[in-house]
Amino acid sequence: MRIAIRMDDITPDMDWDKFNKFKTILDRYGVKPLIGVVPDNQDPKLSLNEAHEDFWDYIKELQNDGWTIAMHGLSHLYTTKEGGIFPLNHKSEFAGYSYDKQCEMISKGKELLASHGIYTDIFMAPSHSYDVNTIEALKKNGFTKITDGFGYEPYERYGMTFYPISANRGSVLKSSRDGAVTFVVHTNTMKDKEFDYYEQVCQNQSMISYRDLFRETPVRRGIFGALRERLMASAKYTLVRLRSK
Ligand SMILES: [Zn+2]
């Protein structure tokens, strides 16, 4: 199994020391990740440092260096308690709102990124929460790809291409099947031992950069595959809650 990396919560005021520490590991192994940039961050939990003035130029530099940019929501504020169609969490910036409202939010995010010279057709939903209206609003705004869902290869559903995330890292690392799956990384909250873990992953596994993952032909996913994914996400939500009790 090939492993791709996505980094969430990229903002001008993120924890830069941890970001840089993780980037050093990726650079060492030549891995180019997908990064989720929040167009207009309003979430205080993501604000951990003084904002870097040259943030947007730096993001463009990363893009020139082969990194891939996704739009990570608009403001990263959870204003609904919906899990949407991939209910790993029951909170969302988008799921639960009307198509018109979501269209407006997505278009605003896209405009903000464009005002900084950043263009992308990849969406990363805060908390993995999106619904059918989110997908329609994304399509209306020219988005074609979503980083989420469960599976072992890119798949097509609702007229979008999905790049699945790992449901269970342990079993992915042991798997001998062919395919490609994304490991989700939040550097802001990473502990030392997690940096060591990723060093090991990059060293011992077959890694794939996002720009190469986009060259793969997606498989078609039908209604049963979609239902299965939804059940798995619900089960994972319940398990995580039980474990934290
Ligand atoms: Zn996030």
XYZ file of C-alpha atoms and ligand atoms in Angstrom, residues 8-9 46 72 76 78 126-127 186, ligand 1:
10
model
C -4.584 19.940 7.966
C -5.066 23.357 9.548
C -5.651 26.980 15.214
C -9.718 23.703 4.077
C -12.936 26.644 10.224
C -18.134 24.603 13.613
C -13.094 20.819 8.448
C -13.829 17.822 10.708
C -2.304 17.767 12.377
Zn -9.107 21.424 10.369
